[in-house]
Coordinates of N, CA and C in Angstrom, one line a residue:
Q1 N 2.1 67.9 1.5 CA 1.6 69.1 2.0 C 0.2 68.9 2.5
S2 N 0.0 69.3 3.8 CA -1.3 69.0 4.4 C -2.1 70.3 4.7
E3 N -1.6 71.5 4.3 CA -2.3 72.7 4.6 C -2.3 73.6 3.3
E4 N -3.2 74.5 3.1 CA -3.2 75.4 2.0 C -3.5 76.8 2.6
Q5 N -3.1 77.8 1.9 CA -3.3 79.2 2.3 C -4.8 79.6 2.2
G6 N -5.3 80.2 3.3 CA -6.6 80.7 3.3 C -6.7 82.2 3.2
V7 N -7.8 82.8 3.5 CA -7.9 84.2 3.4 C -7.0 84.9 4.4
G8 N -6.3 85.9 3.9 CA -5.3 86.7 4.7 C -4.1 85.9 5.1
G9 N -3.8 84.8 4.3 CA -2.6 84.1 4.6 C -2.7 83.0 5.6
A10 N -3.9 82.9 6.3 CA -4.1 81.9 7.3 C -4.2 80.5 6.6
S11 N -3.6 79.6 7.3 CA -3.6 78.2 6.6 C -4.8 77.5 7.2
R12 N -5.4 76.6 6.4 CA -6.5 75.7 6.8 C -6.1 74.3 6.3
P13 N -6.6 73.3 7.1 CA -6.3 72.0 6.7 C -6.9 71.6 5.3
M14 N -6.1 70.7 4.6 CA -6.6 70.2 3.3 C -7.7 69.2 3.6
S15 N -8.7 69.1 2.7 CA -9.6 68.0 2.8 C -9.0 66.7 2.4
S16 N -9.6 65.6 2.7 CA -9.0 64.3 2.3 C -8.9 64.2 0.8
Q17 N -9.9 64.7 0.1 CA -9.9 64.7 -1.3 C -8.8 65.6 -1.9
Q18 N -8.6 66.7 -1.3 CA -7.5 67.6 -1.8 C -6.2 67.0 -1.5
A19 N -6.0 66.3 -0.4 CA -4.7 65.6 -0.2 C -4.5 64.5 -1.2
K20 N -5.6 63.7 -1.5 CA -5.4 62.7 -2.5 C -5.1 63.3 -3.9
D21 N -5.8 64.4 -4.2 CA -5.5 65.0 -5.5 C -4.0 65.5 -5.6
S22 N -3.6 66.1 -4.5 CA -2.2 66.6 -4.4 C -1.2 65.4 -4.5
T23 N -1.5 64.3 -3.9 CA -0.6 63.1 -4.0 C -0.6 62.6 -5.4
E24 N -1.8 62.6 -6.1 CA -1.9 62.1 -7.5 C -1.1 63.0 -8.4
L25 N -1.2 64.3 -8.2 CA -0.4 65.3 -9.0 C 1.1 65.1 -8.8
W26 N 1.5 64.8 -7.5 CA 2.9 64.6 -7.2 C 3.4 63.3 -7.9
Y27 N 2.7 62.3 -7.9 CA 3.1 61.0 -8.6 C 3.2 61.3 -10.1
A28 N 2.2 62.0 -10.7 CA 2.2 62.3 -12.1 C 3.5 63.0 -12.5
D29 N 3.8 64.0 -11.7 CA 5.0 64.8 -12.0 C 6.2 64.0 -11.8
S30 N 6.3 63.3 -10.7 CA 7.5 62.5 -10.5 C 7.7 61.4 -11.5
L31 N 6.6 60.7 -11.9 CA 6.7 59.7 -13.0 C 7.1 60.3 -14.3
R32 N 6.7 61.5 -14.6 CA 7.1 62.2 -15.8 C 8.6 62.4 -15.8
R33 N 9.1 62.8 -14.7 CA 10.6 63.1 -14.6 C 11.4 61.8 -14.5
T34 N 10.9 60.8 -13.8 CA 11.7 59.6 -13.7 C 10.8 58.3 -13.9
P35 N 10.5 58.1 -15.2 CA 9.5 57.0 -15.5 C 10.0 55.6 -15.3
N36 N 11.3 55.4 -15.1 CA 11.9 54.1 -14.9 C 12.4 53.9 -13.5
D37 N 11.9 54.6 -12.6 CA 12.2 54.4 -11.2 C 11.2 53.3 -10.6
A38 N 11.7 52.1 -10.5 CA 10.8 51.0 -10.1 C 10.2 51.2 -8.7
N39 N 10.9 51.8 -7.8 CA 10.4 52.0 -6.5 C 9.2 53.1 -6.5
L40 N 9.4 54.1 -7.4 CA 8.4 55.1 -7.5 C 7.1 54.5 -8.1
V41 N 7.3 53.7 -9.2 CA 6.2 53.1 -9.9 C 5.5 52.2 -8.9
R42 N 6.2 51.4 -8.1 CA 5.6 50.5 -7.1 C 4.8 51.3 -6.1
A43 N 5.4 52.4 -5.6 CA 4.7 53.2 -4.6 C 3.4 53.8 -5.2
Y44 N 3.4 54.1 -6.5 CA 2.2 54.6 -7.1 C 1.2 53.5 -7.2
A45 N 1.6 52.3 -7.5 CA 0.7 51.1 -7.6 C 0.1 50.9 -6.2
V46 N 0.9 51.0 -5.2 CA 0.3 50.8 -3.8 C -0.7 51.9 -3.5
F47 N -0.4 53.2 -3.9 CA -1.3 54.3 -3.7 C -2.7 54.0 -4.4
L48 N -2.6 53.6 -5.7 CA -3.8 53.3 -6.4 C -4.6 52.1 -5.8
H49 N -3.8 51.1 -5.4 CA -4.4 49.9 -4.7 C -5.2 50.3 -3.5
D50 N -4.5 51.1 -2.6 CA -5.2 51.6 -1.4 C -6.4 52.5 -1.7
E51 N -6.4 53.1 -2.9 CA -7.6 54.0 -3.2 C -8.7 53.1 -3.9
G52 N -8.4 51.8 -4.1 CA -9.4 51.0 -4.6 C -9.5 51.0 -6.2
R53 N -8.5 51.6 -6.7 CA -8.4 51.7 -8.2 C -7.6 50.5 -8.7
L54 N -8.3 49.4 -8.7 CA -7.6 48.1 -8.9 C -7.0 47.9 -10.3
V55 N -7.8 48.3 -11.3 CA -7.3 48.1 -12.7 C -6.0 49.0 -12.9
E56 N -6.1 50.2 -12.5 CA -4.9 51.1 -12.6 C -3.7 50.6 -11.8
A57 N -4.0 50.1 -10.6 CA -3.0 49.5 -9.7 C -2.3 48.3 -10.4
E58 N -3.1 47.5 -11.0 CA -2.6 46.3 -11.7 C -1.6 46.8 -12.9
Q59 N -2.0 47.8 -13.6 CA -1.1 48.3 -14.7 C 0.2 48.8 -14.1
M60 N 0.1 49.5 -13.0 CA 1.4 50.0 -12.4 C 2.2 48.9 -11.8
Y61 N 1.6 47.9 -11.2 CA 2.4 46.8 -10.7 C 3.2 46.1 -11.9
K62 N 2.4 45.9 -13.0 CA 3.1 45.3 -14.1 C 4.2 46.2 -14.7
R63 N 4.0 47.5 -14.7 CA 5.0 48.4 -15.1 C 6.2 48.3 -14.2
A64 N 6.0 48.3 -12.9 CA 7.1 48.3 -12.0 C 7.9 47.0 -12.2
L65 N 7.2 45.9 -12.4 CA 7.8 44.6 -12.6 C 8.5 44.5 -13.9
G66 N 8.1 45.3 -14.9 CA 8.8 45.4 -16.2 C 10.2 46.0 -16.0
I67 N 10.3 46.9 -15.0 CA 11.5 47.6 -14.7 C 12.4 46.7 -13.8
N68 N 11.8 46.0 -12.8 CA 12.6 45.2 -11.9 C 11.7 43.9 -11.6
S69 N 11.9 42.9 -12.3 CA 11.1 41.7 -12.2 C 11.4 40.9 -10.9
K70 N 12.4 41.3 -10.1 CA 12.8 40.5 -8.9 C 12.4 41.3 -7.6
D71 N 11.6 42.3 -7.7 CA 11.2 43.1 -6.6 C 10.1 42.3 -5.8
A72 N 10.6 41.7 -4.7 CA 9.7 40.9 -3.9 C 8.5 41.7 -3.3
S73 N 8.8 42.9 -2.9 CA 7.7 43.8 -2.4 C 6.6 44.0 -3.4
C74 N 7.1 44.3 -4.6 CA 6.1 44.6 -5.7 C 5.4 43.3 -6.1
L75 N 6.1 42.2 -6.2 CA 5.4 40.9 -6.5 C 4.4 40.6 -5.4
C76 N 4.7 40.8 -4.2 CA 3.8 40.5 -3.0 C 2.5 41.5 -3.1
G77 N 2.8 42.7 -3.4 CA 1.7 43.7 -3.5 C 0.7 43.3 -4.6
Y78 N 1.4 42.9 -5.8 CA 0.6 42.5 -6.9 C -0.2 41.3 -6.6
A79 N 0.4 40.3 -5.9 CA -0.3 39.1 -5.5 C -1.5 39.4 -4.6
T80 N -1.4 40.4 -3.7 CA -2.5 40.8 -2.8 C -3.6 41.3 -3.7
L81 N -3.2 42.2 -4.7 CA -4.2 42.7 -5.6 C -5.0 41.6 -6.3
M82 N -4.2 40.6 -6.8 CA -4.8 39.5 -7.6 C -5.8 38.7 -6.7
W83 N -5.4 38.5 -5.4 CA -6.2 37.8 -4.5 C -7.6 38.6 -4.3
E84 N -7.5 39.9 -4.1 CA -8.6 40.8 -4.0 C -9.5 40.7 -5.2
M85 N -8.9 40.5 -6.4 CA -9.6 40.5 -7.7 C -10.1 39.1 -8.0
D86 N -10.0 38.2 -7.0 CA -10.4 36.8 -7.1 C -9.6 36.0 -8.2
K87 N -8.4 36.4 -8.3 CA -7.5 35.6 -9.2 C -6.5 34.9 -8.4
K88 N -7.0 33.9 -7.7 CA -6.2 33.2 -6.6 C -5.0 32.5 -7.2
S89 N -5.1 31.8 -8.3 CA -4.0 31.1 -8.8 C -2.9 32.0 -9.3
R90 N -3.2 33.2 -9.8 CA -2.2 34.2 -10.2 C -1.6 34.7 -8.9
A91 N -2.3 34.9 -7.9 CA -1.8 35.4 -6.6 C -0.7 34.4 -6.1
E92 N -1.1 33.2 -6.1 CA -0.1 32.1 -5.6 C 1.2 32.1 -6.5
E93 N 1.0 32.2 -7.8 CA 2.1 32.2 -8.7 C 3.1 33.4 -8.4
L94 N 2.5 34.6 -8.1 CA 3.2 35.8 -7.8 C 4.0 35.7 -6.5
L95 N 3.3 35.1 -5.5 CA 4.0 34.9 -4.2 C 5.1 33.9 -4.3
R96 N 5.0 32.9 -5.1 CA 6.1 32.0 -5.3 C 7.3 32.7 -6.0
Q97 N 7.0 33.6 -7.0 CA 8.0 34.4 -7.6 C 8.7 35.3 -6.6
A98 N 7.9 35.9 -5.7 CA 8.4 36.8 -4.7 C 9.4 36.1 -3.8
L99 N 9.0 34.9 -3.4 CA 9.9 34.1 -2.5 C 11.1 33.5 -3.2
H100 N 11.0 33.3 -4.5 CA 12.1 32.9 -5.3 C 13.1 34.0 -5.4
A101 N 12.6 35.2 -5.5 CA 13.4 36.4 -5.6 C 14.1 36.7 -4.3
D102 N 13.3 36.6 -3.2 CA 13.8 36.9 -1.9 C 13.2 35.9 -0.9
P103 N 13.9 34.7 -0.6 CA 13.3 33.7 0.2 C 12.9 34.1 1.7
G104 N 13.5 35.2 2.1 CA 13.3 35.6 3.5 C 12.3 36.8 3.6
H105 N 11.7 37.2 2.5 CA 10.8 38.4 2.4 C 9.6 38.1 3.3
C106 N 9.6 38.7 4.5 CA 8.6 38.5 5.5 C 7.1 38.7 5.0
E107 N 6.9 39.7 4.3 CA 5.5 40.0 3.9 C 5.0 38.9 2.9
S108 N 5.9 38.5 2.0 CA 5.6 37.4 1.1 C 5.4 36.1 1.8
L109 N 6.2 35.8 2.8 CA 6.0 34.6 3.6 C 4.7 34.6 4.3
A110 N 4.3 35.7 4.9 CA 3.1 35.9 5.6 C 1.9 35.8 4.7
S111 N 2.0 36.4 3.5 CA 0.9 36.4 2.5 C 0.7 35.0 2.0
Y112 N 1.8 34.3 1.7 CA 1.7 33.0 1.1 C 1.2 32.0 2.2
G113 N 1.6 32.2 3.4 CA 1.1 31.4 4.5 C -0.4 31.6 4.6
A114 N -0.9 32.8 4.5 CA -2.4 33.0 4.6 C -3.1 32.4 3.4
L115 N -2.5 32.5 2.3 CA -3.1 31.9 1.1 C -3.2 30.4 1.3
L116 N -2.1 29.7 1.7 CA -2.1 28.3 1.9 C -3.1 27.9 3.0
L117 N -3.2 28.7 4.1 CA -4.1 28.4 5.2 C -5.6 28.4 4.6
N118 N -5.8 29.4 3.8 CA -7.1 29.6 3.2 C -7.5 28.4 2.3
K119 N -6.4 27.8 1.7 CA -6.6 26.6 0.8 C -6.7 25.3 1.6
G120 N -6.5 25.4 2.9 CA -6.6 24.2 3.8 C -5.3 23.4 3.9
E121 N -4.2 24.1 3.5 CA -2.9 23.5 3.6 C -2.1 24.0 4.9
A122 N -2.6 23.5 6.0 CA -2.1 24.0 7.3 C -0.7 23.8 7.5
K123 N -0.1 22.6 7.2 CA 1.3 22.4 7.5 C 2.2 23.3 6.6
A124 N 1.9 23.4 5.4 CA 2.7 24.3 4.5 C 2.5 25.8 5.0
S125 N 1.3 26.1 5.4 CA 1.1 27.5 5.9 C 1.9 27.7 7.1
H126 N 1.8 26.8 8.1 CA 2.6 26.9 9.3 C 4.1 27.1 9.1
T127 N 4.6 26.4 8.1 CA 6.0 26.6 7.8 C 6.3 28.0 7.4
R128 N 5.5 28.6 6.5 CA 5.7 30.0 6.1 C 5.6 31.0 7.3
F129 N 4.6 30.7 8.1 CA 4.4 31.6 9.3 C 5.6 31.5 10.2
R130 N 6.1 30.3 10.5 CA 7.3 30.2 11.3 C 8.5 30.9 10.8
L131 N 8.7 30.9 9.5 CA 9.8 31.6 8.9 C 9.6 33.1 9.0
A132 N 8.4 33.6 8.8 CA 8.1 35.0 8.9 C 8.3 35.5 10.4
L133 N 7.9 34.6 11.3 CA 8.0 35.0 12.7 C 9.5 35.1 13.2
M134 N 10.4 34.4 12.4 CA 11.8 34.6 12.8 C 12.2 36.0 12.6
A135 N 11.6 36.7 11.6 CA 12.0 38.1 11.3 C 11.1 39.1 12.2
Q136 N 9.9 38.7 12.4 CA 9.0 39.6 13.2 C 8.3 38.8 14.3
P137 N 9.0 38.4 15.3 CA 8.5 37.5 16.4 C 7.3 38.1 17.2
M138 N 7.0 39.3 17.1 CA 5.9 39.9 17.9 C 4.8 40.4 17.0
N139 N 4.8 40.1 15.7 CA 3.8 40.5 14.8 C 2.4 39.8 15.1
P140 N 1.4 40.5 15.6 CA 0.2 39.9 16.1 C -0.5 39.1 15.0
S141 N -0.5 39.6 13.8 CA -1.2 38.9 12.7 C -0.5 37.6 12.4
L142 N 0.8 37.6 12.3 CA 1.6 36.4 12.1 C 1.3 35.4 13.2
L143 N 1.4 35.9 14.5 CA 1.1 35.0 15.6 C -0.3 34.3 15.6
L144 N -1.3 35.2 15.2 CA -2.6 34.7 15.1 C -2.8 33.6 14.0
N145 N -2.2 34.0 12.8 CA -2.4 33.1 11.7 C -1.6 31.8 12.0
N146 N -0.5 31.9 12.7 CA 0.3 30.7 13.0 C -0.5 29.8 14.0
A147 N -1.2 30.4 14.9 CA -2.0 29.7 15.9 C -3.1 29.0 15.1
L148 N -3.8 29.7 14.2 CA -4.8 29.1 13.4 C -4.3 27.9 12.6
A149 N -3.2 28.0 12.0 CA -2.6 26.9 11.3 C -2.3 25.7 12.2
M150 N -1.6 26.0 13.4 CA -1.3 25.0 14.4 C -2.5 24.2 14.8
E151 N -3.6 25.0 15.0 CA -4.9 24.3 15.5 C -5.3 23.3 14.5
E152 N -5.0 23.5 13.2 CA -5.5 22.5 12.2 C -4.5 21.3 12.1
I153 N -3.3 21.4 12.7 CA -2.3 20.3 12.6 C -2.5 19.5 13.9
H154 N -3.0 18.3 13.8 CA -3.3 17.6 15.0 C -2.1 17.1 15.8
S155 N -0.9 17.2 15.3 CA 0.2 16.7 16.0 C 0.6 17.7 17.1
Y156 N 0.1 18.9 17.1 CA 0.4 19.9 18.1 C -0.5 19.7 19.3
A157 N 0.1 19.7 20.5 CA -0.6 19.5 21.8 C -1.5 20.8 22.0
F158 N -2.5 20.6 22.8 CA -3.4 21.7 23.2 C -2.6 22.9 23.7
E159 N -1.6 22.6 24.6 CA -0.8 23.6 25.3 C 0.0 24.4 24.3
E160 N 0.5 23.8 23.3 CA 1.4 24.5 22.3 C 0.5 25.5 21.5
V161 N -0.7 25.1 21.1 CA -1.6 25.9 20.3 C -2.1 27.1 21.2
E162 N -2.4 26.7 22.5 CA -2.8 27.7 23.4 C -1.8 28.8 23.7
D163 N -0.5 28.3 23.8 CA 0.6 29.3 24.0 C 0.7 30.2 22.8
M164 N 0.5 29.7 21.6 CA 0.6 30.6 20.4 C -0.5 31.6 20.4
Y165 N -1.7 31.2 20.8 CA -2.9 32.1 20.9 C -2.6 33.2 21.9
Q166 N -2.0 32.8 23.1 CA -1.7 33.7 24.1 C -0.7 34.8 23.7
R167 N 0.3 34.3 23.0 CA 1.3 35.2 22.4 C 0.6 36.2 21.5
A168 N -0.3 35.8 20.6 CA -1.0 36.6 19.7 C -1.9 37.7 20.5
V169 N -2.5 37.2 21.5 CA -3.4 38.1 22.3 C -2.5 39.2 23.0
E170 N -1.4 38.8 23.5 CA -0.5 39.7 24.2 C 0.1 40.7 23.2
A171 N 0.4 40.3 22.0 CA 1.0 41.2 21.0 C 0.0 42.2 20.4
E172 N -1.3 41.8 20.4 CA -2.3 42.6 19.7 C -2.7 43.8 20.6
T173 N -2.6 45.0 20.0 CA -3.0 46.1 20.8 C -4.2 46.9 20.2
E174 N -4.5 46.7 19.0 CA -5.5 47.6 18.3 C -6.9 46.9 18.1
S175 N -6.9 45.6 18.1 CA -8.2 44.9 17.9 C -8.3 43.8 18.9
H176 N -9.4 43.1 18.8 CA -9.5 41.9 19.7 C -9.7 40.6 18.8
E177 N -9.2 40.6 17.6 CA -9.3 39.5 16.7 C -8.6 38.2 17.3
A178 N -7.4 38.4 17.9 CA -6.7 37.3 18.5 C -7.5 36.7 19.7
L179 N -8.0 37.7 20.5 CA -8.7 37.3 21.7 C -10.0 36.5 21.3
F180 N -10.7 36.9 20.3 CA -11.9 36.3 19.9 C -11.5 34.9 19.3
A181 N -10.5 34.8 18.5 CA -10.0 33.5 18.0 C -9.6 32.5 19.1
Y182 N -8.9 33.1 20.1 CA -8.5 32.3 21.2 C -9.7 31.7 22.0
A183 N -10.6 32.6 22.3 CA -11.8 32.2 23.0 C -12.6 31.1 22.2
L184 N -12.7 31.2 20.9 CA -13.3 30.2 20.1 C -12.6 28.9 20.1
F185 N -11.2 29.0 20.1 CA -10.4 27.8 20.2 C -10.7 27.1 21.5
L186 N -10.7 27.8 22.6 CA -11.0 27.2 23.9 C -12.4 26.6 24.0
K187 N -13.3 27.3 23.5 CA -14.7 26.9 23.5 C -14.8 25.5 22.7
N188 N -14.2 25.5 21.5 CA -14.2 24.3 20.7 C -13.5 23.1 21.4
R189 N -12.4 23.4 22.0 CA -11.7 22.3 22.7 C -12.4 21.8 23.9
I190 N -13.1 22.7 24.7 CA -13.9 22.3 25.8 C -15.0 21.5 25.3
G191 N -15.6 21.9 24.2 CA -16.7 21.1 23.6 C -16.3 19.7 23.2
E192 N -15.1 19.6 22.7 CA -14.6 18.3 22.3 C -14.4 17.4 23.5
V193 N -13.9 18.0 24.6 CA -13.6 17.2 25.8 C -15.0 16.8 26.4
D194 N -15.9 17.7 26.5 CA -17.3 17.4 27.0 C -18.0 16.3 26.2
G195 N -17.8 16.4 24.9 CA -18.4 15.5 24.0 C -17.8 14.1 24.0
A196 N -16.6 14.0 24.5 CA -15.8 12.7 24.5 C -16.2 12.0 25.8
E197 N -16.7 12.7 26.8 CA -17.0 12.0 28.1 C -18.4 11.3 28.1

């Protein structure tokens, strides 16, 4: 519900805080009625996570996994939370569990690829991104991360990496992150060529 009754029955928009409070009350009521609905508990964990209430979110992710330990979406969300809380080894463990539960889970593949890229494991990262791109071939974030991984793997030719960056730039509509990364890639490669001469 996004509006409330004002004076004389006229409606006025809810404030952001009122909307959050309303959502919080809805979750409390729903969880009271169906406490063992794993999807509902996971959705509440995501809500808390988005609100920055990390400790409460962690409790809800654990609760949801207590109901359904094979929920790849929940495992992946919990892994993201652990990464944000600087518990990187726990995040990696949860992503492995998510991919064991559902080897084709795109979000888990992408998250695990990003984690591996961050650890400097470009080849393993690239493998995860390629698998995720099979399900979402025009996902700009996947394309960009795959290009970043490919750039670290020296067996890829300049043109192959450049093509992946171009695909990321074409798919990206809301920010210029891929364009910036592509420009940096070109600058670095031109610098390498100039330095070799």
